[in-house]
Short mmCIF file of C-alpha atoms and ligand atoms in Angstrom, two decimals:
data_model
loop_
_atom_site.label_atom_id
_atom_site.label_comp_id
_atom_site.label_asym_id
_atom_site.label_seq_id
_atom_site.Cartn_x
_atom_site.Cartn_y
_atom_site.Cartn_z
CA MET A 1 -121.16 202.83 40.00
CA LYS A 2 -123.91 203.78 42.33
CA PHE A 3 -123.62 200.61 44.34
CA ASN A 4 -119.95 201.05 45.07
CA LEU A 5 -120.62 204.49 46.47
CA ASN A 6 -123.15 202.94 48.77
CA TRP A 7 -120.72 200.35 50.00
CA LYS A 8 -118.23 203.05 50.91
CA HIS A 9 -120.84 205.27 52.38
CA LEU A 10 -122.00 202.53 54.68
CA GLY A 11 -118.45 201.72 55.62
CA LEU A 12 -119.19 198.08 55.12
CA ALA A 13 -116.78 197.24 52.33
CA ALA A 14 -114.28 195.53 54.61
CA GLY A 15 -115.06 192.40 56.52
CA LEU A 16 -118.50 191.90 55.15
CA SER A 17 -119.73 188.45 54.29
CA PHE A 18 -121.24 188.40 50.85
CA THR A 19 -123.95 185.92 51.67
CA LEU A 20 -126.06 186.72 48.66
CA VAL A 21 -123.26 186.77 46.17
CA ALA A 22 -122.21 183.83 44.06
CA ALA A 23 -118.87 182.39 45.11
CA GLY A 24 -115.85 182.95 42.92
CA CYS A 25 -116.15 186.64 42.23
CA GLY A 26 -112.74 188.20 41.76
CA SER A 27 -113.23 191.44 43.61
CA ASP A 28 -115.60 193.44 45.75
CA ASP A 29 -116.45 195.53 42.71
CA GLU A 30 -117.65 192.58 40.72
CA ALA A 31 -119.43 191.20 43.72
CA SER A 32 -121.44 194.32 44.38
CA GLY A 33 -122.09 194.71 40.66
CA ASP A 34 -123.56 191.23 40.48
CA GLN A 35 -125.68 191.82 43.47
CA SER A 36 -127.26 195.11 42.50
CA ASP A 37 -127.99 194.44 38.86
CA SER A 38 -128.81 197.91 37.67
CA SER A 39 -130.86 196.49 34.81
CA GLY A 40 -133.54 195.94 37.45
CA ASP A 41 -133.56 192.15 37.11
CA VAL A 42 -133.04 191.58 40.80
CA ASN A 43 -136.31 190.60 42.38
CA TYR A 44 -135.90 191.96 45.88
CA SER A 45 -139.48 191.04 46.57
CA GLU A 46 -138.86 187.34 46.02
CA GLU A 47 -135.69 187.50 48.14
CA MET A 48 -137.81 188.96 50.92
CA ASP A 49 -140.39 186.19 50.53
CA TYR A 50 -142.95 188.89 49.76
CA THR A 51 -142.95 189.79 53.43
CA ILE A 52 -143.00 193.16 55.15
CA THR A 53 -141.23 192.97 58.49
CA GLY A 54 -143.80 194.44 60.85
CA ILE A 55 -143.95 195.21 64.57
CA GLU A 56 -146.67 194.62 67.19
CA ALA A 57 -149.98 193.40 65.75
CA GLY A 58 -151.92 196.28 67.33
CA ALA A 59 -149.74 199.08 65.97
CA GLY A 60 -151.25 201.60 63.60
CA VAL A 61 -148.37 201.24 61.18
CA VAL A 62 -149.10 197.51 60.87
CA ALA A 63 -152.76 198.24 60.08
CA ALA A 64 -151.59 200.78 57.49
CA ALA A 65 -149.24 198.20 55.96
CA GLU A 66 -152.10 195.72 55.75
CA ASP A 67 -154.12 198.41 54.01
CA ALA A 68 -151.24 198.96 51.59
CA VAL A 69 -151.15 195.23 50.78
CA GLU A 70 -154.84 195.47 49.84
CA THR A 71 -154.38 198.70 47.91
CA TYR A 72 -151.25 198.23 45.82
CA ASP A 73 -151.06 195.76 42.94
CA SER A 74 -147.31 195.63 43.57
CA LEU A 75 -148.01 194.12 47.01
CA SER A 76 -150.50 191.54 45.85
CA GLY A 77 -149.85 188.27 47.69
CA TRP A 78 -147.57 189.94 50.26
CA GLU A 79 -147.74 189.36 53.99
CA VAL A 80 -147.15 191.65 56.94
CA ALA A 81 -145.25 189.61 59.53
CA THR A 82 -145.96 190.87 63.05
CA SER A 83 -143.63 190.50 66.01
CA SER A 84 -142.30 193.37 68.11
CA SER A 85 -140.51 196.65 67.54
CA GLY A 86 -137.37 195.13 69.06
CA ALA A 87 -137.47 192.12 66.73
CA MET A 88 -138.02 194.40 63.73
CA ALA A 89 -135.00 196.48 64.69
CA THR A 90 -132.87 193.36 65.09
CA GLU A 91 -133.90 192.02 61.69
CA LEU A 92 -133.24 195.40 60.11
CA GLY A 93 -129.78 195.53 61.65
CA GLU A 94 -128.96 192.02 60.41
CA ALA A 95 -130.18 192.78 56.89
CA VAL A 96 -128.11 195.96 56.72
CA LYS A 97 -125.04 194.13 57.99
CA ASP A 98 -125.35 191.65 55.12
CA GLU A 99 -126.69 194.20 52.65
CA GLU A 100 -129.79 192.12 52.08
CA PRO A 101 -133.15 193.51 51.04
CA ILE A 102 -135.73 194.22 53.74
CA VAL A 103 -138.92 196.28 54.02
CA VAL A 104 -139.98 197.26 57.52
CA THR A 105 -142.91 199.15 58.98
CA GLY A 106 -141.07 202.26 60.07
CA TRP A 107 -141.67 205.55 61.79
CA THR A 108 -140.06 208.86 62.60
CA PRO A 109 -138.79 209.85 65.12
CA HIS A 110 -136.71 206.69 65.50
CA TRP A 111 -133.03 206.03 66.15
CA LYS A 112 -132.79 203.67 63.14
CA PHE A 113 -132.44 206.66 60.81
CA ALA A 114 -129.39 207.88 62.71
CA LYS A 115 -127.83 204.43 62.82
CA TYR A 116 -128.51 203.19 59.26
CA ASP A 117 -128.94 204.79 55.82
CA LEU A 118 -132.64 204.33 55.25
CA LYS A 119 -135.42 205.80 53.15
CA TYR A 120 -139.21 205.81 53.11
CA LEU A 121 -140.81 204.26 50.06
CA GLU A 122 -143.10 206.71 48.29
CA ASP A 123 -146.73 205.99 49.00
CA PRO A 124 -148.72 207.50 46.10
CA GLU A 125 -151.97 205.92 47.33
CA GLY A 126 -151.60 207.44 50.78
CA SER A 127 -152.00 204.23 52.78
CA PHE A 128 -149.72 205.65 55.49
CA GLY A 129 -151.27 209.12 55.67
CA GLY A 130 -149.26 212.32 55.76
CA GLU A 131 -147.56 214.18 58.56
CA GLU A 132 -148.54 212.97 62.01
CA GLN A 133 -148.64 214.56 65.43
CA ILE A 134 -148.04 212.73 68.67
CA LYS A 135 -150.73 213.84 71.10
CA THR A 136 -151.34 213.61 74.82
CA MET A 137 -154.63 212.05 75.96
CA VAL A 138 -155.79 212.01 79.57
CA ARG A 139 -158.78 210.58 81.36
CA LYS A 140 -161.91 212.55 82.03
CA GLY A 141 -161.87 214.17 85.45
CA LEU A 142 -158.07 214.36 85.76
CA GLU A 143 -158.15 218.17 85.60
CA GLU A 144 -160.44 218.33 88.64
CA ASP A 145 -158.87 215.45 90.62
CA LYS A 146 -155.20 216.09 90.00
CA PRO A 147 -154.83 219.59 88.55
CA ASN A 148 -151.05 219.69 88.81
CA ALA A 149 -150.63 216.41 86.95
CA TYR A 150 -153.07 217.65 84.33
CA LYS A 151 -151.20 220.93 83.94
CA LEU A 152 -147.84 219.25 83.50
CA LEU A 153 -149.16 216.77 80.96
CA ASP A 154 -150.89 219.62 79.15
CA GLN A 155 -147.65 221.60 78.95
CA PHE A 156 -145.43 218.71 77.81
CA LYS A 157 -144.19 219.47 74.30
CA TRP A 158 -140.88 218.76 72.62
CA GLU A 159 -139.32 218.16 69.25
CA ALA A 160 -138.31 215.18 67.16
CA ALA A 161 -134.61 215.89 67.81
CA ASP A 162 -135.24 215.76 71.57
CA MET A 163 -136.97 212.42 71.36
CA GLU A 164 -134.24 211.07 69.09
CA THR A 165 -131.56 212.04 71.60
CA VAL A 166 -133.23 209.95 74.28
CA MET A 167 -133.90 207.04 71.92
CA LEU A 168 -130.32 206.91 70.69
CA ASP A 169 -129.00 207.04 74.22
CA ILE A 170 -131.14 204.03 75.12
CA ASN A 171 -130.15 202.23 71.92
CA GLU A 172 -126.51 202.76 72.81
CA GLY A 173 -126.95 201.09 76.16
CA SER A 174 -128.26 203.59 78.73
CA SER A 175 -131.18 202.47 80.81
CA GLU A 176 -134.50 204.08 79.95
CA GLN A 177 -134.49 206.00 83.19
CA GLU A 178 -130.87 207.15 82.89
CA ALA A 179 -131.44 208.39 79.34
CA ALA A 180 -134.52 210.30 80.46
CA GLN A 181 -132.69 211.84 83.40
CA ALA A 182 -129.73 212.86 81.25
CA TRP A 183 -131.96 214.57 78.71
CA ILE A 184 -133.82 216.40 81.49
CA GLU A 185 -130.56 217.64 82.98
CA ASP A 186 -129.43 218.97 79.60
CA ASN A 187 -132.75 220.61 78.75
CA GLN A 188 -133.82 222.48 81.84
CA ASP A 189 -135.19 225.34 79.72
CA LYS A 190 -137.77 223.06 78.08
CA VAL A 191 -138.56 221.22 81.28
CA SER A 192 -139.20 224.48 83.11
CA GLU A 193 -141.87 225.35 80.52
CA TRP A 194 -143.62 222.06 81.21
CA THR A 195 -143.53 222.63 84.96
CA ASP A 196 -144.41 226.32 84.80
CA GLY A 197 -147.15 226.94 87.35
CA VAL A 198 -147.15 223.29 88.48
CA GLU A 199 -146.97 223.08 92.27
CA ASP A 200 -144.83 220.51 94.04
CA VAL A 201 -146.93 217.67 95.38
CA ASP A 202 -146.36 215.01 98.00
CA GLY A 203 -146.75 211.56 96.52
CA VAL A 204 -149.82 212.12 94.37
CA GLU A 205 -150.19 208.90 92.40
CA VAL A 206 -150.10 209.07 88.63
CA GLU A 207 -150.15 206.11 86.25
CA LEU A 208 -149.19 206.59 82.62
CA VAL A 209 -149.65 203.93 79.96
CA TYR A 210 -147.62 203.47 76.80
CA VAL A 211 -146.57 200.82 74.29
CA ASN A 212 -143.06 199.42 74.09
CA TRP A 213 -142.26 201.36 70.94
CA ASP A 214 -138.85 203.04 71.14
CA SER A 215 -140.36 206.49 70.61
CA GLU A 216 -142.93 206.03 73.37
CA ILE A 217 -140.43 204.48 75.77
CA ALA A 218 -138.45 207.73 75.39
CA SER A 219 -141.32 210.18 75.84
CA THR A 220 -143.06 208.32 78.65
CA ASN A 221 -139.89 207.92 80.69
CA VAL A 222 -139.00 211.59 80.30
CA VAL A 223 -142.44 212.75 81.41
CA ALA A 224 -142.41 210.27 84.29
CA GLU A 225 -139.03 211.49 85.54
CA VAL A 226 -140.11 215.15 85.37
CA MET A 227 -143.26 214.30 87.31
CA LYS A 228 -141.23 212.44 89.94
CA GLN A 229 -139.08 215.53 90.38
CA LYS A 230 -142.27 217.47 91.20
CA GLY A 231 -143.15 214.93 93.89
CA PHE A 232 -145.56 212.65 92.03
CA ASP A 233 -145.54 208.93 92.67
CA VAL A 234 -145.41 207.78 89.05
CA GLU A 235 -146.00 204.36 87.62
CA ILE A 236 -145.59 203.67 83.91
CA THR A 237 -147.25 200.61 82.44
CA PRO A 238 -146.58 199.17 78.99
CA LEU A 239 -149.62 197.72 77.22
CA GLU A 240 -150.55 196.95 73.67
CA ASN A 241 -152.04 199.78 71.61
CA GLY A 242 -155.71 198.96 72.04
CA GLY A 243 -155.24 198.42 75.78
CA MET A 244 -153.46 201.74 76.15
CA TRP A 245 -156.37 203.68 74.66
CA GLU A 246 -158.88 201.59 76.59
CA ALA A 247 -157.17 202.25 79.93
CA VAL A 248 -157.38 206.02 79.43
CA ALA A 249 -160.95 205.88 78.09
CA GLN A 250 -162.08 203.76 81.06
CA GLY A 251 -160.48 206.23 83.45
CA GLU A 252 -158.20 203.53 84.90
CA VAL A 253 -155.05 205.61 84.47
CA ALA A 254 -154.16 209.31 84.25
CA GLY A 255 -153.23 209.30 80.60
CA MET A 256 -150.67 208.74 77.88
CA VAL A 257 -148.40 210.76 75.60
CA ALA A 258 -148.48 208.24 72.73
CA ALA A 259 -151.48 209.02 70.50
CA TRP A 260 -150.36 209.16 66.87
CA LEU A 261 -152.86 211.15 64.79
CA PRO A 262 -154.64 211.92 62.54
CA ALA A 263 -154.02 208.61 60.73
CA THR A 264 -152.03 206.08 62.74
CA HIS A 265 -154.44 205.71 65.67
CA GLU A 266 -157.55 206.87 63.85
CA ALA A 267 -159.34 203.59 64.63
CA GLN A 268 -158.55 203.85 68.35
CA LEU A 269 -159.59 207.51 68.52
CA SER A 270 -162.88 206.97 66.77
CA LYS A 271 -163.63 204.05 69.09
CA HIS A 272 -163.03 206.27 72.14
CA GLU A 273 -164.09 209.67 70.83
CA GLY A 274 -165.63 211.58 73.72
CA GLU A 275 -164.17 209.20 76.32
CA VAL A 276 -160.69 210.72 76.41
CA VAL A 277 -159.51 214.31 76.85
CA ASP A 278 -157.29 215.51 74.02
CA LEU A 279 -154.51 217.79 75.33
CA GLY A 280 -153.10 218.44 71.87
CA ALA A 281 -149.78 217.69 70.23
CA ASN A 282 -146.65 217.03 72.26
CA LEU A 283 -144.58 216.55 69.09
CA GLU A 284 -145.06 217.70 65.50
CA GLY A 285 -143.67 216.25 62.29
CA ALA A 286 -143.95 212.52 62.97
CA LYS A 287 -144.39 210.04 60.15
CA ILE A 288 -145.05 206.37 59.43
CA GLY A 289 -144.41 204.32 56.29
CA LEU A 290 -142.56 201.47 54.67
CA VAL A 291 -138.82 201.87 55.16
CA VAL A 292 -135.94 200.23 53.28
CA PRO A 293 -132.15 200.55 53.32
CA LYS A 294 -130.88 203.08 50.77
CA TYR A 295 -128.84 200.40 48.98
CA MET A 296 -132.09 198.96 47.65
CA GLU A 297 -132.87 200.38 44.25
CA VAL A 298 -136.56 200.95 44.84
CA ASP A 299 -138.13 204.32 45.56
CA SER A 300 -141.83 203.64 45.69
CA ILE A 301 -144.13 200.95 47.01
CA GLU A 302 -145.08 200.60 43.36
CA ASP A 303 -141.52 199.43 42.55
CA LEU A 304 -142.01 196.24 44.56
CA GLN A 305 -143.26 193.13 42.78
CA PRO A 306 -146.34 191.03 43.46
CA ALA A 307 -145.99 187.40 44.50
CA GLU A 308 -146.50 185.12 41.50
N1 PBE B 401 -145.60 203.46 65.94
C1 PBE B 401 -144.87 204.26 66.89
C2 PBE B 401 -146.94 203.39 66.53
C3 PBE B 401 -147.16 204.73 67.01
C4 PBE B 401 -145.83 205.09 67.54
C5 PBE B 401 -145.58 204.18 64.68
C6 PBE B 401 -144.98 202.17 65.88
C7 PBE B 401 -148.04 202.72 65.71
O1 PBE B 401 -147.78 202.33 64.58
O2 PBE B 401 -149.13 202.56 66.22
#
């Protein structure tokens, strides 16, 4: 049975509390059989209270999920609950522990895919866009005022696997700064490309803004640590998404490495088009979407069920 394989695969068979399962089942096999109901009778959607577990209200993926609720008949009457990325991750972890259904607003790169068996729900209507890039945006005038900071930010580019290494390290208990420093030490070849031609400076002040998303905590801390090693006096400031874009557009800060495009932050970019300087992608192959644990027998957003 498919479900039994999943139990083993997740390594959860022992010591798990079967909260959703009727009492009195004779064995784990029966229990998991009851729970999964391969005839498709299980209404995951009702169990989830027709709620998508979202993150911060200003995040692009939350806006995309709200768009999906408007677009898909299968999500009619659903709600996108907003909270924070940390709260979403906690709820996801608890659901997986109890093998309960959950739909979260998810993104890649993210450590959750290394830690849990998860999948994106197919999105035939394209509410979540396609492949995304993470881009670096700086304020106008930075190139003239602080050419070495500009050059370093312009040359910053890494891969999903790099970002995931830092994220996992933080998830497993390292401080943000320690994880950034450890990655830098192990990846001097990449770092030396970012700093190529960048002169050492003596305390030039640079402020970077970001949002407390795990991916952006990783990238921003790594860039900040590299800049510190070149002699910059770096401050990193977490804001909400709209405030992050605004701060760069108003020229209040040097920049940010957290612009998800073309879809996720489309609204923010079009609001500030011409007010920010686009330094191009620092990471390719990012993605957003609705994410569920693999033990849920749904593959597409269209497999969910509308609220009655
Ligand atoms: N995220 C992570 C952000 C961009 C980076 C996908 C949560 C968002 O949805 O705006």
